[in-house]
Every structure is written in C-alpha cells, then in structure tokens.
PDB file of C-alpha atoms and ligand atoms in Angstrom:
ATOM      1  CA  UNK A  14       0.000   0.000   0.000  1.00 96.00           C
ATOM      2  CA  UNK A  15       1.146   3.212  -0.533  1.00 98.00           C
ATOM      3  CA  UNK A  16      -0.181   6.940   1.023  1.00 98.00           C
ATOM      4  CA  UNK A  17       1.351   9.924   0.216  1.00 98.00           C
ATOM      5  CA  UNK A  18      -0.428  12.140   1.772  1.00 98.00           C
ATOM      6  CA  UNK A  19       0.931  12.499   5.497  1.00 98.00           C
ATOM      7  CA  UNK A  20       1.619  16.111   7.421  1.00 98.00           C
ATOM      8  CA  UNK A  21       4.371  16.275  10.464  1.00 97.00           C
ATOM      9  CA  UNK A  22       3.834  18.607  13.506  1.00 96.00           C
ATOM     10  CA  UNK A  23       6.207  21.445  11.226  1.00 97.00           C
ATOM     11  CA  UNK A  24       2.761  22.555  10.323  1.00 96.00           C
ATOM     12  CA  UNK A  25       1.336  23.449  13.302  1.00 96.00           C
ATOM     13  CA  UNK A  26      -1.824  21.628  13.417  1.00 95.00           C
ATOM     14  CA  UNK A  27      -0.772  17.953  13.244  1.00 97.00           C
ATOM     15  CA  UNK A  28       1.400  16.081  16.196  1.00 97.00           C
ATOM     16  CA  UNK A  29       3.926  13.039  16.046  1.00 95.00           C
ATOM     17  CA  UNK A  30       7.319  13.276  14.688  1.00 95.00           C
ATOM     18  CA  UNK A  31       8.455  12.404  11.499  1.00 98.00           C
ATOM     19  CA  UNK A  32       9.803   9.304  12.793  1.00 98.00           C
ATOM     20  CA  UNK A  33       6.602   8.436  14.483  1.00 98.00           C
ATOM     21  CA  UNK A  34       5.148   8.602  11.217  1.00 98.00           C
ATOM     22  CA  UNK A  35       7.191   6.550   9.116  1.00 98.00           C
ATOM     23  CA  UNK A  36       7.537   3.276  12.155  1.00 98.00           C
ATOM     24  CA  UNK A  37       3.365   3.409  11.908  1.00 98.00           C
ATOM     25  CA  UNK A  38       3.542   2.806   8.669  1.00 98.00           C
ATOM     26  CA  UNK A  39       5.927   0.023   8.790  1.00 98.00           C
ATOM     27  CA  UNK A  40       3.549  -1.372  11.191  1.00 97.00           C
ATOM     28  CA  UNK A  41       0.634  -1.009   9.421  1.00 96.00           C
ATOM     29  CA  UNK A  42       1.932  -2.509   5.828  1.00 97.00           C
ATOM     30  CA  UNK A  43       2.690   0.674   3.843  1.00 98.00           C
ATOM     31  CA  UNK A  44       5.329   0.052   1.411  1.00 98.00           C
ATOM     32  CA  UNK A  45       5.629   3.403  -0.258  1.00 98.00           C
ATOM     33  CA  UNK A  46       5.127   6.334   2.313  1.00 98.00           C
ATOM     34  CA  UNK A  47       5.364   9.905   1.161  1.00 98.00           C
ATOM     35  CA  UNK A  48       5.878  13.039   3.470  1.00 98.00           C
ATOM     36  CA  UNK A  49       3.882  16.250   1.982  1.00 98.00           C
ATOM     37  CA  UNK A  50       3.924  19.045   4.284  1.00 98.00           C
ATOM     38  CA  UNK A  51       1.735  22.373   4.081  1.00 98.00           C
ATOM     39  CA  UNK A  52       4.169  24.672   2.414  1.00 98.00           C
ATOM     40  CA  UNK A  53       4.913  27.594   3.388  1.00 98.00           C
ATOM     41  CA  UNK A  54       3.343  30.724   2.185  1.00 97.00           C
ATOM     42  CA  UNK A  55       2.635  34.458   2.613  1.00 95.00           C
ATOM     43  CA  UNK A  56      -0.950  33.500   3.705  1.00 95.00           C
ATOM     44  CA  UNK A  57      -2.468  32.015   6.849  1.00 94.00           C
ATOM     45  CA  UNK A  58       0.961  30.959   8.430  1.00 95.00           C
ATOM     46  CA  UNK A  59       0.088  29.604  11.847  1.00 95.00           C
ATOM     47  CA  UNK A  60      -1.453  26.478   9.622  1.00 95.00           C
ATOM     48  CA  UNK A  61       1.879  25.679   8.218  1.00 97.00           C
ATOM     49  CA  UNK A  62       6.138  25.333   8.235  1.00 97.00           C
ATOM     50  CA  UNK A  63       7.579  28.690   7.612  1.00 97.00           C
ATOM     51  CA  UNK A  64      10.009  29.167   4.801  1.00 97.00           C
ATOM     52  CA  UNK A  65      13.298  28.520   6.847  1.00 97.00           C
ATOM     53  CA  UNK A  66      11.831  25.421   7.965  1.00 98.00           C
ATOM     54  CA  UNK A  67      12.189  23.513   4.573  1.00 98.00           C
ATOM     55  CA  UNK A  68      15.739  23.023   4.714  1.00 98.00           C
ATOM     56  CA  UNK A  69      15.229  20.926   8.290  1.00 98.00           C
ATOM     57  CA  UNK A  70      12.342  18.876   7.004  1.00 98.00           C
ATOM     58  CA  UNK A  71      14.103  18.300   4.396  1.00 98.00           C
ATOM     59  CA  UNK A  72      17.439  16.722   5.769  1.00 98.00           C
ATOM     60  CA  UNK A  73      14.760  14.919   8.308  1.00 98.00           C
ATOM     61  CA  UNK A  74      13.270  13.158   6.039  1.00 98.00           C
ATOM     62  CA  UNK A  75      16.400  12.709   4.284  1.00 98.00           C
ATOM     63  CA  UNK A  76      17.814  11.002   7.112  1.00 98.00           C
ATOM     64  CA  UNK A  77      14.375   8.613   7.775  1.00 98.00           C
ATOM     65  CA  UNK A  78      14.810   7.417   4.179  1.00 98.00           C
ATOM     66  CA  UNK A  79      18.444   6.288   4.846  1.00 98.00           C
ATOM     67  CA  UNK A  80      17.285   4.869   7.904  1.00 98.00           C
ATOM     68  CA  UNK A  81      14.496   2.854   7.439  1.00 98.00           C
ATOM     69  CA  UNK A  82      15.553   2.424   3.467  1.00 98.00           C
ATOM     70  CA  UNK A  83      15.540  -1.678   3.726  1.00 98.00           C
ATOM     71  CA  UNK A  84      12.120  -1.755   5.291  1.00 98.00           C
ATOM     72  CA  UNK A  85      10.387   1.029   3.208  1.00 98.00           C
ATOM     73  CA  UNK A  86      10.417   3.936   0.361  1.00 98.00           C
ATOM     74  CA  UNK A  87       9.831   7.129   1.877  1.00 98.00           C
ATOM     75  CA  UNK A  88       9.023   9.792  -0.609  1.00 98.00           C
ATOM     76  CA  UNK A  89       9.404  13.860  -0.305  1.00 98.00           C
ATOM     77  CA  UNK A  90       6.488  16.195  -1.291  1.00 98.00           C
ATOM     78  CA  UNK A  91       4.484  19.184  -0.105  1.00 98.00           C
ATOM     79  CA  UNK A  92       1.193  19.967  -0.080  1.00 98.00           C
ATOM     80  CA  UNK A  93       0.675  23.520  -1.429  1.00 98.00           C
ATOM     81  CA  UNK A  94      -2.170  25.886  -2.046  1.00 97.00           C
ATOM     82  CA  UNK A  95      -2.484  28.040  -5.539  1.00 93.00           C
ATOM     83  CA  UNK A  96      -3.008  31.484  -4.818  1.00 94.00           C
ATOM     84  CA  UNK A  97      -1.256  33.993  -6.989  1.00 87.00           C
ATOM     85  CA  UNK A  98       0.501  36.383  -4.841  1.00 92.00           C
ATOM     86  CA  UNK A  99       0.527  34.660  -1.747  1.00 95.00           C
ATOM     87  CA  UNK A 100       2.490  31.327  -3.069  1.00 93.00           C
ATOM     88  CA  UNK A 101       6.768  31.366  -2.375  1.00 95.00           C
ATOM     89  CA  UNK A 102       8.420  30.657  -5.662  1.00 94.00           C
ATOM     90  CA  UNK A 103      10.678  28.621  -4.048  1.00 96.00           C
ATOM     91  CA  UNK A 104       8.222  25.984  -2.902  1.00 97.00           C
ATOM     92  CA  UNK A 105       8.213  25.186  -6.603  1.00 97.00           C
ATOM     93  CA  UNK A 106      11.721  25.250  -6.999  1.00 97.00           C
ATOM     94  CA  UNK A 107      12.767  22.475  -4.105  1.00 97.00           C
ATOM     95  CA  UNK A 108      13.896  19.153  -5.192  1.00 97.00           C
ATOM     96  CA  UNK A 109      10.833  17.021  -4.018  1.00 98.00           C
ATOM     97  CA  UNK A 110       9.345  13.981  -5.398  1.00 98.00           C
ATOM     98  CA  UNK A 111       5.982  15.699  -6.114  1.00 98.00           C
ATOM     99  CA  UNK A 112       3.711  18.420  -5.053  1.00 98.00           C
ATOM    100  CA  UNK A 113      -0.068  18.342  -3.891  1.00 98.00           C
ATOM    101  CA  UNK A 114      -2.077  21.208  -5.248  1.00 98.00           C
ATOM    102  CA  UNK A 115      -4.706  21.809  -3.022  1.00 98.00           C
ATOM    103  CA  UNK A 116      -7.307  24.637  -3.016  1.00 98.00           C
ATOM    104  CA  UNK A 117      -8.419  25.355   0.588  1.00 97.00           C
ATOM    105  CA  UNK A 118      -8.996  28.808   0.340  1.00 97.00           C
ATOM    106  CA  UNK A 119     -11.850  30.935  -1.859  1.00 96.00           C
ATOM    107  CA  UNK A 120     -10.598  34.047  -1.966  1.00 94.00           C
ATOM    108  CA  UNK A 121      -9.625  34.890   1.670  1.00 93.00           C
ATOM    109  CA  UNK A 122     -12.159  32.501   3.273  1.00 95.00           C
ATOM    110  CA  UNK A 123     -10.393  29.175   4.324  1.00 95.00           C
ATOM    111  CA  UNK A 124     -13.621  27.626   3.723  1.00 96.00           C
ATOM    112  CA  UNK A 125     -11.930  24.166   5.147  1.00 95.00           C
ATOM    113  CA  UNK A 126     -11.295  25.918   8.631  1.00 91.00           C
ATOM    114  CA  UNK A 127     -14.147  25.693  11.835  1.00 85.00           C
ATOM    115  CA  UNK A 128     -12.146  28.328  13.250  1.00 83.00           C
ATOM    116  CA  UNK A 129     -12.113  30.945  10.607  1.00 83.00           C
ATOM    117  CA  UNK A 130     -13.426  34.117  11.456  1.00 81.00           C
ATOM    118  CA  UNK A 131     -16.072  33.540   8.411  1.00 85.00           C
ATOM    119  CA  UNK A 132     -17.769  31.272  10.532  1.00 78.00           C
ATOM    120  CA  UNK A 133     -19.992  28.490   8.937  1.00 79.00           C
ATOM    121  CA  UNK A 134     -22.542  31.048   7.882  1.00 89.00           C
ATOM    122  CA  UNK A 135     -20.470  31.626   5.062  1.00 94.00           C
ATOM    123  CA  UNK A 136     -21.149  28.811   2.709  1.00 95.00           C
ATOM    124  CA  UNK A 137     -25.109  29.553   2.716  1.00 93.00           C
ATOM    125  CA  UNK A 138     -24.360  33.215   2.505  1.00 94.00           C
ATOM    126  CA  UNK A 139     -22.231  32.755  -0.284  1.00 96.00           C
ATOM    127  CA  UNK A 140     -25.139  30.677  -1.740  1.00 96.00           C
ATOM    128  CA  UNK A 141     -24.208  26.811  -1.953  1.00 96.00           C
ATOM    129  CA  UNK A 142     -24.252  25.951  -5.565  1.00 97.00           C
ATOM    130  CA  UNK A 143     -21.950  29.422  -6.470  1.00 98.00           C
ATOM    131  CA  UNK A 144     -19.714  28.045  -3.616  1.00 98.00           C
ATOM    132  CA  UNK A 145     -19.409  24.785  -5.438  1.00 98.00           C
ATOM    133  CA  UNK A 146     -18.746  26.540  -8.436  1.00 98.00           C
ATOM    134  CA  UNK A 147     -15.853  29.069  -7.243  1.00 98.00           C
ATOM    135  CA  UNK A 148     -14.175  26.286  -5.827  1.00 98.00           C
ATOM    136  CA  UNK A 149     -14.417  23.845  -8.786  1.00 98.00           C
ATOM    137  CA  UNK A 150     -13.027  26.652 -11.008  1.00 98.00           C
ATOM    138  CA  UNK A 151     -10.268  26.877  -8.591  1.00 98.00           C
ATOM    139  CA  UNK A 152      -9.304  23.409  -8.808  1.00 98.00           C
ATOM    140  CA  UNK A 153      -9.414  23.874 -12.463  1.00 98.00           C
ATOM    141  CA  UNK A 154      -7.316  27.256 -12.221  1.00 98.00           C
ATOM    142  CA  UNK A 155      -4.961  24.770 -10.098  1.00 98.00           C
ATOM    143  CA  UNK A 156      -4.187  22.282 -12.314  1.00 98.00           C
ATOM    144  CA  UNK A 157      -4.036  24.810 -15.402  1.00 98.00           C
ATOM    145  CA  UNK A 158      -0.808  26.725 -13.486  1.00 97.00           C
ATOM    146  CA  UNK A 159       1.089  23.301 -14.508  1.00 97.00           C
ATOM    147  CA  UNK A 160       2.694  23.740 -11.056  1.00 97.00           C
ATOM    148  CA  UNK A 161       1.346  20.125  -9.382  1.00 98.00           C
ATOM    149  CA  UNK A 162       1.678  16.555  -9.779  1.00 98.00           C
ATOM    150  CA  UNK A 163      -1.496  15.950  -7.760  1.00 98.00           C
ATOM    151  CA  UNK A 164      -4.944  16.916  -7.243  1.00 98.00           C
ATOM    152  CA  UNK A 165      -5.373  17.215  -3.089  1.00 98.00           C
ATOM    153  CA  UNK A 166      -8.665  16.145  -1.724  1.00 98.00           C
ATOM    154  CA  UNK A 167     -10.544  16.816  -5.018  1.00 98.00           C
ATOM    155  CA  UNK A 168     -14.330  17.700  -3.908  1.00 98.00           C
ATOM    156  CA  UNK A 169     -12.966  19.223   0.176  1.00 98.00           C
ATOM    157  CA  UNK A 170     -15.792  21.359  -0.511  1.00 98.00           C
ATOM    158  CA  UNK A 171     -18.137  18.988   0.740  1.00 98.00           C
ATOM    159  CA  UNK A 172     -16.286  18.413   3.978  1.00 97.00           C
ATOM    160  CA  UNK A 173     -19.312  19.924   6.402  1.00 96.00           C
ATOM    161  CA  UNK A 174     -21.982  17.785   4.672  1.00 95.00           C
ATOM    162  CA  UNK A 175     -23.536  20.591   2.805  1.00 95.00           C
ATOM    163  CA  UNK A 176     -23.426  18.837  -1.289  1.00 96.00           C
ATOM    164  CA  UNK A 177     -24.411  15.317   0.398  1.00 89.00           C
ATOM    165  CA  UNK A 178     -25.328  12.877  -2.783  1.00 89.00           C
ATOM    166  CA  UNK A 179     -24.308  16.090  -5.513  1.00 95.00           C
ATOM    167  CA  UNK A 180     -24.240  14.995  -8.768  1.00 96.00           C
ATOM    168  CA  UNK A 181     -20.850  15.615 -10.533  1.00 98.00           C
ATOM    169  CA  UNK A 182     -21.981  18.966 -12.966  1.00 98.00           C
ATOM    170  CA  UNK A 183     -20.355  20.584 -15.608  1.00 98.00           C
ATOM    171  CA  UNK A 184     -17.871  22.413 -12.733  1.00 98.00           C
ATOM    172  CA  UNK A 185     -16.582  19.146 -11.787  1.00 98.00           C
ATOM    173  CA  UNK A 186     -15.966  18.285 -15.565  1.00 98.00           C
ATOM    174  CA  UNK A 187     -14.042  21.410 -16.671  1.00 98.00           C
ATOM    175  CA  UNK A 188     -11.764  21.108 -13.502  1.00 98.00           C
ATOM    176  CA  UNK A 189     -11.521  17.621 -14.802  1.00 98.00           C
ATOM    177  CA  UNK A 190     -10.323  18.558 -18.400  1.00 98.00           C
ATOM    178  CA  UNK A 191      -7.704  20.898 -17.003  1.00 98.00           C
ATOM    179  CA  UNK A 192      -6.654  18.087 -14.991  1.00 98.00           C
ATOM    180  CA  UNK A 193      -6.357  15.620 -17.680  1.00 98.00           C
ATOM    181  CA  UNK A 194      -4.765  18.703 -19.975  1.00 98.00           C
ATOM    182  CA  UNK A 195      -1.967  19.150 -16.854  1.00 98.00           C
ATOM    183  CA  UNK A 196      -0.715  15.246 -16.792  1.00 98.00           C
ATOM    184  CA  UNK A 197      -1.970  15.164 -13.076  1.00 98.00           C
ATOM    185  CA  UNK A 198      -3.210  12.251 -10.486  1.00 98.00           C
ATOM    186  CA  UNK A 199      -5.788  12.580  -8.193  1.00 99.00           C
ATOM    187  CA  UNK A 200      -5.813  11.295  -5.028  1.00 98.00           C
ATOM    188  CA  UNK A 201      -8.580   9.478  -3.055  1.00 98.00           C
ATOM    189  CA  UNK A 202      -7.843  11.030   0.313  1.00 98.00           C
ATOM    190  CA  UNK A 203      -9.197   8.906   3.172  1.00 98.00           C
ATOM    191  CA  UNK A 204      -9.513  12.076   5.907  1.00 97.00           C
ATOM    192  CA  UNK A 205     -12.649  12.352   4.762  1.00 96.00           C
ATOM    193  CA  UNK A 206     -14.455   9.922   6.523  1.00 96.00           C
ATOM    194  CA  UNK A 207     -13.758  11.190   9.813  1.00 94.00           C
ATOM    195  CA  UNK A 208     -15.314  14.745   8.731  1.00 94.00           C
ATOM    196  CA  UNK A 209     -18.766  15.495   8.934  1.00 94.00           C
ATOM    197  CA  UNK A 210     -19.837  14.276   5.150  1.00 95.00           C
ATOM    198  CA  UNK A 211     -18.137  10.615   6.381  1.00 97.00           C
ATOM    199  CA  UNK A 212     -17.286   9.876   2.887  1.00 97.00           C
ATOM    200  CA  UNK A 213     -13.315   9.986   1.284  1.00 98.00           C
ATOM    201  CA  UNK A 214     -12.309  12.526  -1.435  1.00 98.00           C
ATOM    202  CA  UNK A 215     -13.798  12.345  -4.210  1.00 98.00           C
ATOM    203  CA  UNK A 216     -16.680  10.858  -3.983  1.00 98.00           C
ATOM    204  CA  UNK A 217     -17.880   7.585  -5.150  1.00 98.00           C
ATOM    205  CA  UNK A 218     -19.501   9.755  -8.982  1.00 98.00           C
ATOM    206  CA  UNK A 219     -16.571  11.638  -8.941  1.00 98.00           C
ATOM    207  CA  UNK A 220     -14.166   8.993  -9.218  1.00 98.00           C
ATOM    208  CA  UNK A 221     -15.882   6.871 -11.692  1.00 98.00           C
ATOM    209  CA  UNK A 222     -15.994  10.147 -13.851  1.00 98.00           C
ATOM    210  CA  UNK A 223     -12.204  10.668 -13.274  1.00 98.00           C
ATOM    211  CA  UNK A 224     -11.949   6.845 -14.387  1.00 98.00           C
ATOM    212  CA  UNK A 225     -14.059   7.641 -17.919  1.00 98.00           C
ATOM    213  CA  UNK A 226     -11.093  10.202 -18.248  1.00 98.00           C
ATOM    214  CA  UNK A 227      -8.580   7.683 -18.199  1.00 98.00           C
ATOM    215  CA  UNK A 228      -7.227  10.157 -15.181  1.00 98.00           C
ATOM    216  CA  UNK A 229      -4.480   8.371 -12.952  1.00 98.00           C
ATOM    217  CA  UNK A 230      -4.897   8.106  -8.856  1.00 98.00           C
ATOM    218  CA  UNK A 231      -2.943   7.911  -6.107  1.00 98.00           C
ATOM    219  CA  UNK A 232      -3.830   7.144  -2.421  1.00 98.00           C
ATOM    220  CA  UNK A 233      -3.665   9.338   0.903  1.00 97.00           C
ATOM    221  CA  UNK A 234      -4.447   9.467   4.178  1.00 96.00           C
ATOM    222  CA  UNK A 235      -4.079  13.346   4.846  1.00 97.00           C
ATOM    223  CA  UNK A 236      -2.932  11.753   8.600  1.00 97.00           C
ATOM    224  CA  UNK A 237      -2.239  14.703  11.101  1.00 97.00           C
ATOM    225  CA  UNK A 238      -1.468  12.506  13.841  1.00 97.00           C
ATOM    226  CA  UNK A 239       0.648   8.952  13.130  1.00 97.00           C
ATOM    227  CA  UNK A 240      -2.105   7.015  14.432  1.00 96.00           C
ATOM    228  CA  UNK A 241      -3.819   7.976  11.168  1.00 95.00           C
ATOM    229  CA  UNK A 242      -1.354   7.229   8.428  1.00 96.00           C
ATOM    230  CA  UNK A 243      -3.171   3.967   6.989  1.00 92.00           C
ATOM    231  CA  UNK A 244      -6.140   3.487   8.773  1.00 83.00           C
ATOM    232  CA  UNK A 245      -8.529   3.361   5.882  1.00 94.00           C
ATOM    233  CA  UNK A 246      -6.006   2.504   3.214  1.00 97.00           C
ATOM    234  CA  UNK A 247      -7.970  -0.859   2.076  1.00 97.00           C
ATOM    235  CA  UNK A 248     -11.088   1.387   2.053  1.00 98.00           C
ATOM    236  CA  UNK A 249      -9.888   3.446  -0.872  1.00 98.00           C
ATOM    237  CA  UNK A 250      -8.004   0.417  -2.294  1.00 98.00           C
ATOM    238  CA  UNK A 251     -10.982  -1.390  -2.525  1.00 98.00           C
ATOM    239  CA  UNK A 252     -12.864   1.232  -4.223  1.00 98.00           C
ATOM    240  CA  UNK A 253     -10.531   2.032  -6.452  1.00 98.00           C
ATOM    241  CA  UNK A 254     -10.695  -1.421  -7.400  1.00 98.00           C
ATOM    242  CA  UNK A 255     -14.594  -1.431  -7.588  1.00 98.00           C
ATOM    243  CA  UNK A 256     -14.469   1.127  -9.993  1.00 98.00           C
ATOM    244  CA  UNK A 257     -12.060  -0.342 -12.625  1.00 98.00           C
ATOM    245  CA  UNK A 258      -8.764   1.149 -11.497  1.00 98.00           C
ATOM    246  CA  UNK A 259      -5.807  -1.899 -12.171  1.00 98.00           C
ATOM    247  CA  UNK A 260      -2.872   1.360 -11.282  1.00 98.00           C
ATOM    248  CA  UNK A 261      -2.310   3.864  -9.371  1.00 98.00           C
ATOM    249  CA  UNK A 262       0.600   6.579  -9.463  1.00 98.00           C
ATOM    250  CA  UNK A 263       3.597   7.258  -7.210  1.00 98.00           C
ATOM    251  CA  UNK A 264       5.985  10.285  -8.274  1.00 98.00           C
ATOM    252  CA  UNK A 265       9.782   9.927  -8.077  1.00 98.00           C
ATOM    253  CA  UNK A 266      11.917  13.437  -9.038  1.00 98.00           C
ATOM    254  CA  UNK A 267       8.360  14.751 -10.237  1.00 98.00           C
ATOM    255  CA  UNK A 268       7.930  11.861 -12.646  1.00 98.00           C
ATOM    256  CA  UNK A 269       4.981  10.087 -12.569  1.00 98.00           C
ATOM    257  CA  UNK A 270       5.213   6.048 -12.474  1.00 98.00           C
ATOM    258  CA  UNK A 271       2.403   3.456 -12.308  1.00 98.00           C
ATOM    259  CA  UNK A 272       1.881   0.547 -10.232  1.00 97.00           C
ATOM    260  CA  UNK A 273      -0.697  -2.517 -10.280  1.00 98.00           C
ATOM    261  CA  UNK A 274      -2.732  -2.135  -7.398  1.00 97.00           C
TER     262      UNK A 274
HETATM  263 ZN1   ZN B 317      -3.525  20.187   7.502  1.00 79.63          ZN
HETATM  264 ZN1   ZN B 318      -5.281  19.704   2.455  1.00 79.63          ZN
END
C-alpha cells in the first residue's frame, strides 16, 4: 500500500514526529510512504512550516529514508495551495518527489477551517451551488498553473456535509479537463471519513468520472497525527478497485510512475 499524503507537527496543526510517522507505517503494511507538508506561504501561516523550515524537514526526512531504506520507500512532497501572490516561488523550486495542489482557500475565506473568522454562515451566505462553483473553477485554475503533480482532496468542498449525494456537474468536468490537460493524479484522500460528510475525497460519482477520463490516482491518508497514516487505506483500495482502477501513481523526481494495485 502506498499513502502519500501524510503532514508532520512542522505545520502546526498535526502532532507526532516524522519518525513516528514513518515506524506506523511500517507497522501497518505501507510500502511506499510519502511526506507532503503544508508549504509555506505568505498567507495564513500559523497552519503551516515557515520558509526557513524547509531546509530541516528536508534533511529529516532525508535522514528517515536512509534509515528505514531496507524496510520502506519514503518519498518527499508538499502539499501547497495556488493562490497567486501569496504562493513562495521557491516551494516550486525544491527538489521534491511531487507536489499536492490543493485549493483550501476561496478568496480569503479558508472555507476548510471551523475556526475561521467567516464562521460556517459563510457557505449559505455565499449561496451553496456558487460556492461549489468558485471552488471547482479553482481546482481547475490549479491544475491549469502546470505547477502540481497531484490533485489534493478533489471535492474538500463537501467536507461539512452541505453537497451530500451532488451529482458531478459541468464544474466538476471542466476542472476535470484541465486536470487531464496538466498530466496530473488525483488522489482518493481517506480524511474524509472522519469529517462530517463521512465519505473519502472524491466521492464515489466523482471517481468513476475521473476513471471515464482515463485520469491516474494515487492514495492518501491526509494523517495529522501517526495514528492515522493507513487506517482506511484498504477502504480506498478497494474502491478504487470497484471502480475499474488496475494502477495507481507514485511520483519519483516529479515523474509520474504506475503501479498494479
Ligand atoms: Zn492540515
Ligand atoms: Zn489539504
């Protein structure tokens, strides 16, 4: 099994070291275990490393992979955010495996965030459906920027329960085009069944459209705390499965490399 989607406690919001991390995963079966951090950038920084913290995770997780090299393959990634303006070019420039492009911000609102000072209010004020939309066309903004190797948490949206049995609509496909135009994966994130909507990332539709699209996956947990790094691995395996998928992608030097699941 393989999750590449894992956070260390650099970002302020997740606990365990990076150590702690990698020796659950050994114990839990992962073979291919990547690290991918919430970059830094000139935007909400208490949720993530600052800039001159790269270099350390860096040569930590450098160190891990010589470690534990003979019992597992630890990859190197971060999970960033595309917002002109706010982004640090060198994020883009580091030597990594692969980067997540996530979207968990609309404008200034981190949507994804019970403690922003929008307050849940926000997504019916906003109006649901154009809330869906803005973020769909940011996802689609995302991949067009050719900056990512993965999609993060595809529909996170629907994290409070608010699009509950949604229909993908024509939103979903034109992020989906620019997705399939940029070369990228998508993951099937697993942190979303312990949210409120109880259901992984992207949903069951989703994915089968993302399969008609001949688009490739990957797998992550999103863990902030070790104990979460492959809980519901098999889950997400098994769907993946269920819906026709015989591959899924792992990243090496930001090249992309399929495996039989
Ligand atoms: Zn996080
Ligand atoms: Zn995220």
């Amino acid at each position: 099994m393989m999750t590449l989607h894992n956070h260390t406690a650099r970002c302020n919001h997740a606990t365990g070291t990076m150590e702690e991390y990698v020796q659950e995963a050994i114990r839990r079966g992962v073979t291919i275990f990547g690290f991918s951090d919430h970059a830094p950038m000139l935007w909400d920084e208490g949720y993530r490393m600052s800039a001159d913290e790269m270099d350390a995770y860096e040569s930590e997780f450098f160190a891990l992979k010589a470690k534990y090299a003979d019992q597992i393959t630890l990859l190197l990634g971060y999970e960033a955010d595309y917002l002109p303006g706010k982004t640090l070019r060198e994020v883009f420039e580091r030597k990594v495996d692969y980067l997540i492009g996530s979207v968990h911000f609309l404008g200034d609102w981190g949507f994804d965030n019970p403690q922003s000072v929008f307050g849940m209010d926000e997504f019916l004020q906003r109006g649901l459906d154009e809330t869906w939309r803005a973020y769909f066309a940011a996802i689609a903004d995302m991949a067009a920027s050719g900056l990512f190797d993965i999609v993060g948490h595809i529909d996170l949206i629907k994290l409070f329960g608010h699009y509950k049995g949604k229909k993908p609509d024509d939103a979903v496909i034109a992020a989906l085009e620019a997705i399939k135009k940029a070369n990228m994966a998508v993951e099937i994130n697993t942190s979303g069944l312990r949210k409120t909507v109880g259901e992984q990332y992207p949903s069951e539709a989703i994915l089968r459209e993302i399969f008609s699209r001949a688009i490739p996956i990957t797998f992550g947990g999103d863990a902030h705390e070790p104990r979460y790094v492959a809980g519901e691995l098999p889950f997400a395996y098994d769907l993946a499965r269920s819906v026709g998928y015989k591959e899924a992608a792992v990243f090496e030097a930001r090249k992309m490399r399929l495996m039989k699941i």
